[in-house]
Coordinates of C-alpha atoms in Angstrom, one line a residue:
Chain G
M1 CA 0.0 0.0 0.0
G2 CA 2.2 2.7 -1.0
G3 CA -0.4 5.4 -0.7
V4 CA 1.5 8.6 -0.4
W5 CA 0.0 11.9 0.5
R6 CA 1.9 14.0 -1.8
Q7 CA 2.4 17.5 -0.4
V8 CA 1.7 19.9 -3.1
I9 CA 3.9 22.9 -2.7
P10 CA 2.1 25.8 -4.4
F11 CA 4.6 27.6 -6.5
G12 CA 3.4 30.6 -8.2
L13 CA 2.0 33.6 -6.5
P14 CA 3.5 33.2 -3.0
S15 CA 6.9 32.5 -4.3
L16 CA 6.7 35.3 -6.9
L17 CA 5.6 37.7 -4.2
A18 CA 8.3 36.6 -1.8
T19 CA 11.1 36.9 -4.3
R20 CA 9.8 40.2 -5.7
L21 CA 9.3 41.8 -2.4
G22 CA 12.6 40.7 -1.1
Y23 CA 14.2 42.0 -4.3
A24 CA 12.2 45.2 -4.2
R25 CA 13.5 45.9 -0.7
L26 CA 17.0 45.6 -1.9
L27 CA 16.3 48.5 -4.3
Q28 CA 14.4 50.6 -1.9
T29 CA 17.1 51.3 0.6
S30 CA 16.1 54.7 1.7
S31 CA 13.1 55.7 -0.3
L32 CA 10.2 57.0 1.6
H33 CA 6.9 55.5 0.7
G34 CA 4.8 56.7 3.5
I35 CA 2.9 59.4 1.8
A36 CA -0.6 58.4 0.9
E37 CA -1.5 59.8 -2.4
E38 CA -4.4 57.7 -3.2
G39 CA -5.8 56.3 0.0
T40 CA -8.5 58.9 0.6
S41 CA -12.1 58.6 -0.1
G42 CA -13.6 60.8 -2.9
P43 CA -17.0 62.3 -3.6
E44 CA -19.9 60.4 -5.0
T45 CA -18.8 60.9 -8.6
S46 CA -15.1 60.1 -8.7
S47 CA -12.8 57.7 -7.0
S48 CA -10.4 60.2 -5.6
L49 CA -9.3 63.8 -6.1
D50 CA -5.8 62.9 -7.0
Q51 CA -6.3 60.0 -9.3
E52 CA -8.5 61.7 -11.8
G53 CA -6.2 63.8 -13.9
S54 CA -3.1 64.1 -11.9
D55 CA 0.1 63.0 -13.6
L56 CA 2.9 61.3 -11.9
E57 CA 4.3 63.9 -9.5
T58 CA 7.6 65.5 -10.3
D59 CA 10.4 64.7 -7.9
G60 CA 10.4 68.4 -6.9
E61 CA 6.8 68.2 -5.7
Q62 CA 7.4 64.9 -3.9
Q63 CA 10.4 66.4 -2.1
L64 CA 8.5 69.5 -1.1
K65 CA 5.6 67.4 0.3
E66 CA 8.1 65.4 2.4
E67 CA 9.7 68.6 3.6
I68 CA 6.4 70.0 4.7
L69 CA 5.4 66.8 6.5
Q70 CA 8.8 66.7 8.2
A71 CA 8.3 70.2 9.3
S72 CA 4.8 69.4 10.6
L73 CA 5.9 66.5 12.9
P74 CA 6.9 68.7 15.8
F75 CA 3.4 70.2 15.8
V76 CA 1.8 66.8 16.4
H77 CA 2.3 67.2 20.1
T78 CA 0.2 70.3 20.2
H79 CA -2.2 69.8 17.3
G80 CA -2.3 66.0 16.9
W81 CA -2.3 64.2 13.6
S82 CA -4.4 66.8 11.8
Q83 CA -4.6 69.3 9.1
D84 CA -3.7 72.0 11.7
A85 CA -0.3 70.4 12.3
I86 CA 0.4 70.3 8.5
A87 CA -0.7 74.0 8.2
Q88 CA 1.6 75.0 11.0
G89 CA 4.4 73.0 9.6
A90 CA 3.9 74.7 6.2
E91 CA 4.0 78.1 7.7
T92 CA 7.4 77.5 9.4
L93 CA 8.7 76.8 5.9
G94 CA 7.4 80.1 4.6
Y95 CA 4.4 78.8 2.8
S96 CA 0.8 79.8 3.2
S97 CA -1.2 77.5 5.4
M98 CA -3.5 76.7 2.5
V99 CA -0.8 74.3 1.3
H100 CA -2.4 71.7 3.5
G101 CA -4.7 71.2 0.5
M102 CA -1.9 69.2 -1.1
F103 CA -2.7 66.5 1.5
P104 CA -6.3 65.7 1.0
G105 CA -6.2 63.0 3.6
G106 CA -5.2 65.5 6.2
G107 CA -3.8 64.0 9.3
V108 CA -3.5 60.5 7.9
D109 CA -0.9 61.7 5.4
L110 CA 1.2 62.8 8.3
V111 CA 0.7 59.5 10.0
N112 CA 1.7 57.6 6.9
Y113 CA 4.7 59.7 6.4
F114 CA 5.9 59.1 9.9
Y115 CA 5.2 55.4 9.6
G116 CA 7.1 55.2 6.4
Q117 CA 10.0 57.0 8.0
C118 CA 10.1 54.6 10.9
N119 CA 10.0 51.6 8.6
S120 CA 12.9 52.9 6.6
K121 CA 14.9 53.5 9.7
L122 CA 14.2 50.0 10.9
D123 CA 15.2 48.6 7.6
G124 CA 18.5 50.4 7.8
S125 CA 19.1 49.4 11.4
L126 CA 18.3 45.7 10.7
K127 CA 20.7 45.7 7.8
A128 CA 23.4 47.1 9.9
A129 CA 22.7 44.6 12.6
I130 CA 23.0 41.7 10.2
K131 CA 26.2 43.0 8.8
A132 CA 27.6 43.4 12.3
A133 CA 26.6 39.9 13.1
E134 CA 28.3 38.6 10.0
E135 CA 31.5 40.2 11.1
N136 CA 31.2 39.3 14.7
Q137 CA 29.8 35.8 15.4
E138 CA 28.9 36.7 19.0
L139 CA 26.3 39.1 17.9
R140 CA 24.3 36.5 16.1
K141 CA 20.8 36.0 17.4
G142 CA 18.2 33.3 17.1
T143 CA 15.2 34.0 14.9
T144 CA 12.8 34.7 17.7
T145 CA 15.3 36.9 19.6
F146 CA 16.0 38.8 16.4
I147 CA 12.3 39.3 15.7
A148 CA 11.6 40.4 19.3
A149 CA 14.4 42.9 19.1
A150 CA 13.2 44.3 15.8
V151 CA 9.6 44.7 17.0
E152 CA 10.8 46.4 20.1
E153 CA 13.0 48.7 18.2
R154 CA 10.2 49.7 15.9
L155 CA 7.7 50.2 18.7
R156 CA 10.2 52.4 20.5
M157 CA 10.2 54.7 17.6
N158 CA 6.5 55.5 18.4
I159 CA 7.3 56.5 22.0
E160 CA 7.9 60.1 20.9
Y161 CA 4.3 60.4 19.9
H162 CA 2.9 58.2 22.5
D163 CA 0.3 60.7 23.7
S164 CA -1.3 61.0 20.3
W165 CA -0.7 57.6 19.0
H166 CA -4.3 56.5 19.7
W167 CA -5.3 59.2 17.3
A168 CA -3.0 57.9 14.6
L169 CA -4.4 54.4 15.1
A170 CA -7.9 55.6 14.9
L171 CA -7.1 57.4 11.6
H172 CA -5.6 54.1 10.3
A173 CA -8.7 52.2 11.3
S174 CA -11.0 54.3 9.1
P175 CA -12.1 52.3 6.0
S176 CA -10.8 54.8 3.5
N177 CA -7.3 54.7 5.1
M178 CA -7.2 51.0 5.7
P179 CA -5.5 50.0 2.4
K180 CA -2.6 52.2 3.1
A181 CA -2.4 51.2 6.7
L182 CA -2.3 47.5 5.7
H183 CA 0.3 48.3 3.2
N184 CA 2.4 50.0 5.9
I185 CA 2.2 47.1 8.3
G186 CA 2.7 44.6 5.5
T187 CA 5.9 46.2 4.4
L188 CA 7.1 46.4 8.0
M189 CA 6.4 42.7 8.6
D190 CA 8.1 41.8 5.4
T191 CA 11.2 43.8 6.3
I192 CA 11.5 42.1 9.7
W193 CA 11.0 38.6 8.4
Y194 CA 13.3 39.1 5.4
H195 CA 16.1 40.3 7.7
A196 CA 15.3 37.5 10.1
G197 CA 16.2 35.1 7.3
D198 CA 12.9 34.0 6.0
R199 CA 13.1 32.9 2.3
S200 CA 10.0 30.7 2.2
Y201 CA 8.3 30.3 -1.1
D202 CA 5.1 28.6 -0.1
F203 CA 2.1 29.4 2.0
N204 CA 4.3 29.9 5.0
W205 CA 5.2 33.3 3.6
Y206 CA 1.7 34.5 4.3
T207 CA 1.3 32.7 7.6
K208 CA 4.5 34.0 9.0
R209 CA 3.8 37.6 8.2
G210 CA 0.2 37.3 9.3
I211 CA 1.2 35.9 12.7
L212 CA 3.8 38.5 13.2
A213 CA 1.4 41.2 12.3
A214 CA -1.0 40.0 14.9
V215 CA 1.8 40.0 17.5
Y216 CA 2.9 43.5 16.5
K217 CA -0.6 44.9 16.5
S218 CA -1.5 43.5 19.9
T219 CA 1.8 44.7 21.3
E220 CA 1.2 48.2 19.9
L221 CA -2.3 48.3 21.5
C222 CA -0.9 47.1 24.8
M223 CA 1.7 49.9 24.6
L224 CA -1.0 52.5 24.3
Q225 CA -2.1 52.0 27.8
D226 CA 1.2 50.9 29.4
K227 CA 2.3 53.1 32.2
S228 CA 5.2 51.0 33.5
E229 CA 8.8 52.1 33.6
D230 CA 10.3 52.1 30.1
F231 CA 7.3 50.1 28.9
Q232 CA 8.6 46.9 30.6
D233 CA 5.1 45.4 30.7
T234 CA 4.8 45.8 26.9
W235 CA 8.0 44.0 26.2
A236 CA 7.0 41.2 28.6
F237 CA 3.7 41.0 26.8
M238 CA 5.4 40.8 23.4
N239 CA 7.7 38.0 24.6
R240 CA 4.8 36.0 25.9
R241 CA 3.0 36.4 22.5
L242 CA 6.1 35.3 20.6
S243 CA 6.5 32.2 22.8
D244 CA 2.8 31.4 22.2
V245 CA 3.5 31.5 18.5
H246 CA 6.4 29.2 19.0
S247 CA 4.4 26.7 20.9
V248 CA 1.4 26.9 18.5
G249 CA 3.7 26.4 15.6
K250 CA 5.2 23.3 17.1
C251 CA 1.7 22.0 17.8
V252 CA 0.6 22.7 14.2
Q253 CA 3.6 20.8 12.9
E254 CA 2.9 17.8 15.0
G255 CA -0.8 18.0 14.1
A256 CA 0.1 17.9 10.4
S257 CA 2.2 14.8 10.7
F258 CA -0.5 13.2 12.8
L259 CA -3.1 14.0 10.1
G260 CA -0.8 12.4 7.5
G261 CA -0.7 9.2 9.5
A262 CA -4.4 9.4 10.0
G263 CA -5.0 9.8 6.3
N264 CA -3.1 6.7 5.5
L265 CA -5.1 4.8 8.1
V266 CA -8.4 5.9 6.5
K267 CA -7.2 5.0 3.1
A268 CA -6.3 1.5 4.3
G269 CA -9.7 1.1 5.8
I270 CA -11.5 2.0 2.6
L271 CA -9.4 -0.3 0.5
T272 CA -10.1 -3.2 2.9
A273 CA -13.8 -2.5 2.8
L274 CA -13.7 -2.5 -1.0
N275 CA -11.8 -5.7 -1.1
M276 CA -14.2 -7.3 1.2
A277 CA -17.1 -6.2 -1.1
G278 CA -15.3 -7.5 -4.1
M279 CA -15.3 -4.2 -5.8
N280 CA -11.5 -3.8 -5.9
S281 CA -10.8 -6.0 -8.9
K282 CA -9.3 -3.1 -10.8
S283 CA -7.0 -2.2 -7.9
R284 CA -3.6 -1.0 -8.9
F285 CA -2.2 -1.8 -5.5
Chain U
M1 CA -20.4 103.9 0.3
W2 CA -17.7 101.7 1.7
P3 CA -18.9 99.2 4.3
A4 CA -17.9 100.0 7.9
G5 CA -15.3 97.9 9.6
R6 CA -13.0 97.5 6.6
R7 CA -9.3 97.2 7.1
M8 CA -7.8 100.6 6.7
V9 CA -4.3 99.5 6.2
S10 CA -4.1 98.8 2.5
V11 CA -7.3 100.6 1.5
V12 CA -5.7 103.8 0.1
P13 CA -3.9 102.4 -2.9
R14 CA -6.8 100.2 -3.8
L15 CA -9.3 102.9 -3.5
A16 CA -7.4 105.0 -5.9
F17 CA -7.3 102.1 -8.4
A18 CA -10.9 101.3 -8.0
A19 CA -12.2 104.8 -8.3
A20 CA -10.2 105.6 -11.3
R21 CA -11.1 102.4 -13.1
C22 CA -14.7 102.1 -12.4
T23 CA -15.6 105.6 -13.4
A24 CA -13.5 105.4 -16.5
T25 CA -15.3 102.6 -18.1
A26 CA -18.4 102.1 -15.9
S27 CA -17.9 98.4 -16.4
G28 CA -14.9 97.4 -14.6
H29 CA -13.0 95.8 -17.4
A30 CA -9.6 97.4 -17.9
K31 CA -9.4 99.6 -21.0
G32 CA -6.4 98.9 -23.1
E33 CA -6.2 95.3 -22.0
Y34 CA -8.3 94.2 -24.9
S35 CA -7.4 94.5 -28.6
T36 CA -9.8 95.2 -31.4
D37 CA -7.8 93.1 -33.8
K38 CA -7.5 89.8 -32.1
E39 CA -10.4 87.5 -32.6
T40 CA -12.0 85.4 -30.0
H41 CA -15.3 83.7 -29.5
F42 CA -18.4 84.9 -27.7
G43 CA -20.4 81.7 -27.5
F44 CA -20.4 80.4 -31.0
E45 CA -19.9 83.9 -32.5
H46 CA -16.5 85.2 -33.6
V47 CA -15.8 88.7 -32.2
S48 CA -12.9 90.8 -31.3
E49 CA -11.5 90.8 -27.8
E50 CA -12.8 94.2 -27.0
E51 CA -16.2 93.3 -28.2
K52 CA -16.2 90.2 -26.1
A53 CA -15.3 92.1 -23.0
Q54 CA -18.1 94.5 -23.6
K55 CA -20.6 91.8 -24.4
V56 CA -19.8 89.8 -21.3
H57 CA -20.2 92.8 -19.2
K58 CA -23.6 93.5 -20.8
V59 CA -24.7 89.9 -20.2
F60 CA -24.0 90.2 -16.5
E61 CA -25.5 93.6 -16.1
N62 CA -28.7 92.1 -17.6
V63 CA -28.9 88.9 -15.6
A64 CA -27.7 90.2 -12.3
D65 CA -31.0 90.4 -10.4
K66 CA -32.3 87.1 -11.6
Y67 CA -28.8 85.4 -11.6
D68 CA -29.4 83.3 -8.5
L69 CA -32.9 82.2 -9.4
M70 CA -31.7 81.2 -12.9
N71 CA -28.8 79.2 -11.4
D72 CA -31.3 77.3 -9.3
L73 CA -33.6 76.6 -12.2
M74 CA -31.0 75.7 -14.8
S75 CA -29.1 73.3 -12.7
G76 CA -32.1 71.9 -10.7
F77 CA -30.5 73.3 -7.5
V78 CA -27.4 71.1 -8.1
H79 CA -25.2 74.2 -8.3
R80 CA -25.6 74.6 -4.6
A81 CA -24.2 71.1 -4.0
W82 CA -21.4 71.8 -6.4
K83 CA -20.5 75.0 -4.5
D84 CA -20.8 73.3 -1.1
H85 CA -18.4 70.6 -2.3
F86 CA -16.1 73.2 -3.8
V87 CA -15.7 75.0 -0.5
S88 CA -15.3 71.8 1.5
R89 CA -12.5 70.8 -0.9
L90 CA -10.9 74.2 -0.3
Q91 CA -10.9 73.5 3.5
P92 CA -10.8 77.2 4.6
R93 CA -8.5 78.1 7.4
P94 CA -8.7 81.1 9.8
N95 CA -6.1 83.9 9.4
T96 CA -6.0 83.5 5.7
R97 CA -7.0 85.9 2.9
L98 CA -9.4 84.8 0.2
L99 CA -9.9 86.4 -3.1
D100 CA -13.0 85.3 -5.0
V101 CA -13.0 86.5 -8.5
A102 CA -16.1 86.8 -10.6
G103 CA -17.9 86.1 -7.4
G104 CA -20.4 88.8 -7.8
T105 CA -23.4 87.5 -5.9
G106 CA -21.3 86.0 -3.2
D107 CA -22.2 82.3 -3.3
I108 CA -18.7 81.1 -2.6
V109 CA -17.8 83.7 0.1
F110 CA -20.9 83.1 2.1
R111 CA -20.1 79.4 2.2
Y112 CA -16.5 80.1 3.0
I113 CA -17.7 82.2 6.0
Q114 CA -20.1 79.5 7.2
H115 CA -17.3 76.9 7.0
L116 CA -15.0 79.0 9.1
R117 CA -17.7 79.7 11.6
Y118 CA -18.5 76.0 12.1
A119 CA -14.9 75.0 12.2
S120 CA -14.1 77.6 14.9
L121 CA -17.3 76.6 16.8
G122 CA -16.0 73.1 17.0
A123 CA -12.6 74.3 18.1
R124 CA -14.1 76.4 20.9
V125 CA -16.5 73.7 22.1
G126 CA -13.8 71.1 22.1
A127 CA -10.8 73.0 23.4
A128 CA -10.4 74.6 26.8
A129 CA -12.1 78.0 26.7
S130 CA -9.7 80.9 26.8
P131 CA -11.0 84.3 28.1
Q132 CA -11.9 86.0 24.8
H133 CA -13.7 82.9 23.5
T134 CA -16.1 82.3 26.3
T135 CA -18.0 85.5 25.7
T136 CA -18.7 84.7 22.0
T137 CA -19.5 81.0 22.5
D138 CA -23.0 81.6 23.7
S139 CA -23.9 84.1 21.0
S140 CA -22.5 81.8 18.3
T141 CA -24.4 78.8 19.4
S142 CA -27.7 80.6 19.9
D143 CA -27.8 82.7 16.7
S144 CA -26.3 81.3 13.6
S145 CA -26.5 84.5 11.6
S146 CA -25.0 86.6 14.4
S147 CA -22.1 88.7 13.2
D148 CA -20.6 89.3 16.6
S149 CA -17.5 87.2 15.8
D150 CA -16.7 88.8 12.5
S151 CA -17.5 92.4 13.1
D152 CA -15.1 92.5 16.0
S153 CA -11.9 93.8 14.3
S154 CA -9.6 92.5 17.0
Q155 CA -10.7 89.0 16.3
R156 CA -11.3 88.8 12.6
L157 CA -12.5 85.4 11.5
Y158 CA -11.9 86.1 7.8
E159 CA -10.4 88.5 5.3
I160 CA -12.3 88.3 2.0
S161 CA -12.2 90.3 -1.1
V162 CA -14.7 89.7 -3.9
C163 CA -13.8 91.0 -7.3
D164 CA -16.2 91.2 -10.2
I165 CA -16.4 92.9 -13.6
S166 CA -20.0 94.0 -13.1
E167 CA -21.1 96.5 -10.5
S168 CA -24.7 95.1 -10.7
M169 CA -23.5 91.7 -9.6
L170 CA -21.5 93.2 -6.8
G171 CA -24.6 95.2 -5.8
V172 CA -26.6 92.0 -5.5
G173 CA -23.8 90.5 -3.5
R174 CA -23.7 93.4 -1.1
Q175 CA -27.4 93.2 -0.5
R176 CA -27.2 89.5 0.3
A177 CA -24.3 90.0 2.6
E178 CA -26.4 92.7 4.5
A179 CA -29.3 90.3 4.7
L180 CA -27.1 87.5 6.1
G181 CA -25.3 89.8 8.4
H182 CA -21.8 89.2 7.0
R183 CA -19.7 92.3 7.4
G184 CA -16.2 93.2 6.5
I185 CA -16.2 91.7 2.9
D186 CA -14.3 93.8 0.5
W187 CA -16.4 94.2 -2.7
V188 CA -14.1 95.3 -5.5
C189 CA -15.0 96.1 -9.1
G190 CA -12.2 94.8 -11.4
D191 CA -11.0 92.7 -14.2
A192 CA -9.6 89.2 -13.8
Q193 CA -7.0 89.9 -16.4
K194 CA -5.7 92.9 -14.5
L195 CA -6.5 92.5 -10.8
P196 CA -6.3 95.7 -8.7
F197 CA -4.2 93.9 -6.1
E198 CA -0.6 93.7 -5.1
E199 CA 1.6 90.7 -5.6
G200 CA 1.4 87.9 -3.1
E201 CA -1.5 89.3 -1.2
F202 CA -3.8 86.3 -0.9
D203 CA -3.7 82.8 0.5
C204 CA -6.4 81.5 -1.8
Y205 CA -7.9 82.5 -5.1
T206 CA -11.2 81.1 -6.1
I207 CA -13.2 81.5 -9.3
A208 CA -16.5 79.7 -9.7
F209 CA -18.2 79.7 -13.0
G210 CA -16.4 82.8 -14.0
I211 CA -13.3 81.9 -15.9
R212 CA -15.0 80.9 -19.1
N213 CA -16.3 84.5 -19.4
V214 CA -12.8 85.9 -19.3
V215 CA -11.5 86.9 -22.7
D216 CA -7.9 85.6 -22.3
V217 CA -8.0 82.7 -19.8
Q218 CA -4.2 82.4 -19.7
K219 CA -3.8 86.0 -18.6
A220 CA -6.3 85.5 -15.8
L221 CA -4.4 82.5 -14.7
D222 CA -1.1 84.5 -14.7
E223 CA -2.8 87.2 -12.7
A224 CA -4.0 84.5 -10.2
Y225 CA -0.4 83.3 -9.9
R226 CA 0.7 86.9 -9.3
V227 CA -1.6 87.8 -6.5
L228 CA -1.1 84.6 -4.5
K229 CA 1.4 84.1 -1.7
P230 CA 3.9 81.3 -2.0
G231 CA 2.0 78.2 -1.0
G232 CA -1.3 79.8 -2.0
R233 CA -4.0 77.8 -3.6
F234 CA -5.8 78.4 -6.9
M235 CA -9.2 76.7 -7.2
C236 CA -11.6 76.9 -10.0
L237 CA -15.1 75.5 -10.4
E238 CA -16.3 75.5 -13.9
F239 CA -18.4 73.7 -16.4
S240 CA -16.5 71.2 -18.3
H241 CA -16.8 68.3 -20.8
V242 CA -18.8 65.2 -20.3
K243 CA -17.0 62.1 -21.5
N244 CA -20.0 59.7 -21.7
P245 CA -21.6 60.2 -25.1
L246 CA -25.1 59.4 -24.0
V247 CA -25.0 61.7 -21.1
R248 CA -23.4 64.3 -23.2
W249 CA -26.2 64.1 -25.8
A250 CA -28.9 64.5 -23.1
Y251 CA -27.0 67.4 -21.6
D252 CA -26.6 69.1 -24.9
Q253 CA -30.3 68.8 -25.7
Y254 CA -31.2 70.2 -22.3
S255 CA -28.7 73.1 -22.5
L256 CA -29.5 74.2 -26.0
N257 CA -33.2 73.7 -26.0
V258 CA -34.4 74.3 -22.5
I259 CA -32.1 76.9 -20.9
P260 CA -32.5 79.8 -23.3
P261 CA -36.3 79.6 -23.3
M262 CA -36.2 79.3 -19.6
G263 CA -34.0 82.4 -19.5
Q264 CA -36.6 84.3 -21.7
V265 CA -39.5 83.3 -19.4
V266 CA -37.8 84.0 -16.1
A267 CA -35.3 86.7 -16.8
G268 CA -36.7 88.1 -20.1
D269 CA -33.4 87.5 -21.8
W270 CA -32.9 84.7 -24.3
A271 CA -29.6 85.9 -25.8
S272 CA -27.7 86.0 -22.5
Y273 CA -28.6 82.5 -21.7
Q274 CA -27.8 81.4 -25.2
Y275 CA -24.4 82.9 -24.7
L276 CA -24.0 81.1 -21.3
V277 CA -24.8 77.8 -22.8
E278 CA -22.5 78.3 -25.9
S279 CA -19.6 79.5 -23.8
I280 CA -19.6 76.2 -21.9
R281 CA -19.0 74.4 -25.1
K282 CA -16.2 76.6 -26.2
F283 CA -14.3 76.3 -22.9
P284 CA -11.3 73.9 -23.0
D285 CA -11.7 70.4 -21.5
Q286 CA -10.4 69.2 -18.1
E287 CA -6.9 68.1 -19.3
T288 CA -6.4 71.2 -21.5
F289 CA -7.4 73.5 -18.7
K290 CA -5.1 71.7 -16.3
E291 CA -2.2 72.3 -18.7
M292 CA -3.1 75.9 -18.9
I293 CA -2.9 76.2 -15.1
E294 CA 0.5 74.5 -15.1
E295 CA 1.6 76.9 -17.8
A296 CA 0.9 79.8 -15.4
G297 CA 3.3 78.3 -12.9
F298 CA 1.1 76.3 -10.6
R299 CA 2.1 72.9 -9.4
N300 CA 0.3 69.9 -7.9
V301 CA -2.5 70.6 -10.3
T302 CA -5.4 68.2 -10.0
Y303 CA -9.0 68.2 -11.2
E304 CA -12.1 66.4 -10.0
N305 CA -15.2 65.9 -12.0
L306 CA -18.6 66.6 -10.6
T307 CA -21.8 65.1 -11.9
L308 CA -20.0 63.0 -14.6
G309 CA -18.1 66.0 -15.9
V310 CA -20.8 68.6 -16.2
A311 CA -18.7 70.6 -13.8
A312 CA -15.1 70.2 -12.7
I313 CA -13.0 71.6 -9.8
H314 CA -9.4 72.4 -10.8
S315 CA -6.9 73.0 -8.1
G316 CA -3.2 74.2 -8.2
F317 CA -0.6 75.5 -5.7
K318 CA 1.9 78.3 -6.0
I319 CA 4.9 76.2 -4.9

């Protein structure tokens, strides 16, 4: 009875995505992709203000937008993630406050910019860590430790805006902003996993990133209400979640092999029944 | 003659300008700006530039008192939604200066003021009350047309100038402002091609359903660029081209066959409304107009169609 459950490894989309994203990140070393151009909701007649009839922006315009958003970040402490902060920021650069109209999403554009900045910073920092680990064997970390350190580093970047971070998360939760928000977190997860050494080309690519996203999000929410010294409670929470993932992962693996065995058993049972009924004359076994 | 409570700072040079110009032509369009040789279109007619300027002026002198009523009838009240949407896209801010060109009867500026009032109300209710705000909170919430907040010169909510080529249109606008209790708006008679303002005076420049009446649109755009501050925003609401052929056919039938007779019945003026309808068709389409705006120096130029392209909002920044 050589019945074999062949494991079909789906090549195709996941592998393409994995390789493309990994490759794409090699190219995007310091580009900032946090500005939402098209994530906003439009009026009843058109999809969005910018998409209809706006050409690809010139580099000069893109750079100016980034400058304005960068100048607006200090005002987040007083005005929150809002159009007011952008208007104030623009004024410090010598532009009329009406320039906020370049960011139809308002506050969410500022959030996305900041998020993108942090993601890029993390990317650079993880690269440097990997390089240092290559040179110095002692600095090598296990996968879980590496991921924990990366998540902690990224969340620490939000501490500066801790008071208004709930506002930022609320903006991201809004349906019109969700695509961009998902893109942000997706890129972040991909960055972390890629540098942690993941080169999977099957469905694991999705599950790994999905699981880490869940861990990251829950830790971020925990951090919102954390009042402990240097957010110790949050890091403890994160470590517990990561160890949960570890144990769940092991359980799933064991379950899969168990299922394989069970499958064989069932097949054997069916063949026996067929034999007994005399219906197995054409059996190839 | 001049409304009370105006800013006195920059009034003197502007007064001289306005007085000289308005008495000279009695229309408002700048003499010498228009040539008698260059041809342009007045609706489907071919006329010289000077003729067009005069004809446009005459059209608006004629339609002024029935202008708002005809707008409502012609668009089935949709123009109100368009203008509401236009101002909400603009997102007015306090402590900024607005110039509304060809804004004779004041539709845009009244909405602008309402927007600022509601925005500031929200800010007052939400934020901790500071001494000068607590006194006005009660009056603002109880009486929406109260002008307490904007007639107080130490706490100006807005600084608005309205410029129009036609004195009659401005007259209607002044009356409406009186009725609504909005004070401190600067009503100026002038030509969009040669604005009687200094360079870099305004934070935003709006023009709603006016730019297609300008003889040389590019010049008007250049002037807009001139009077805006760096970072200032140009916004234009105008009739535009409908892409969908079925809708376009229906719209054409309606425009050419229903609107002029309606104009005759309501305002007693077939010809003016014939011109209005024809001028819409002669105006460049969305992409071409966008290029013209970029030509004037504006950047981050975008447009948005309203009602499938019957109207469009173009926006650009002086950056």
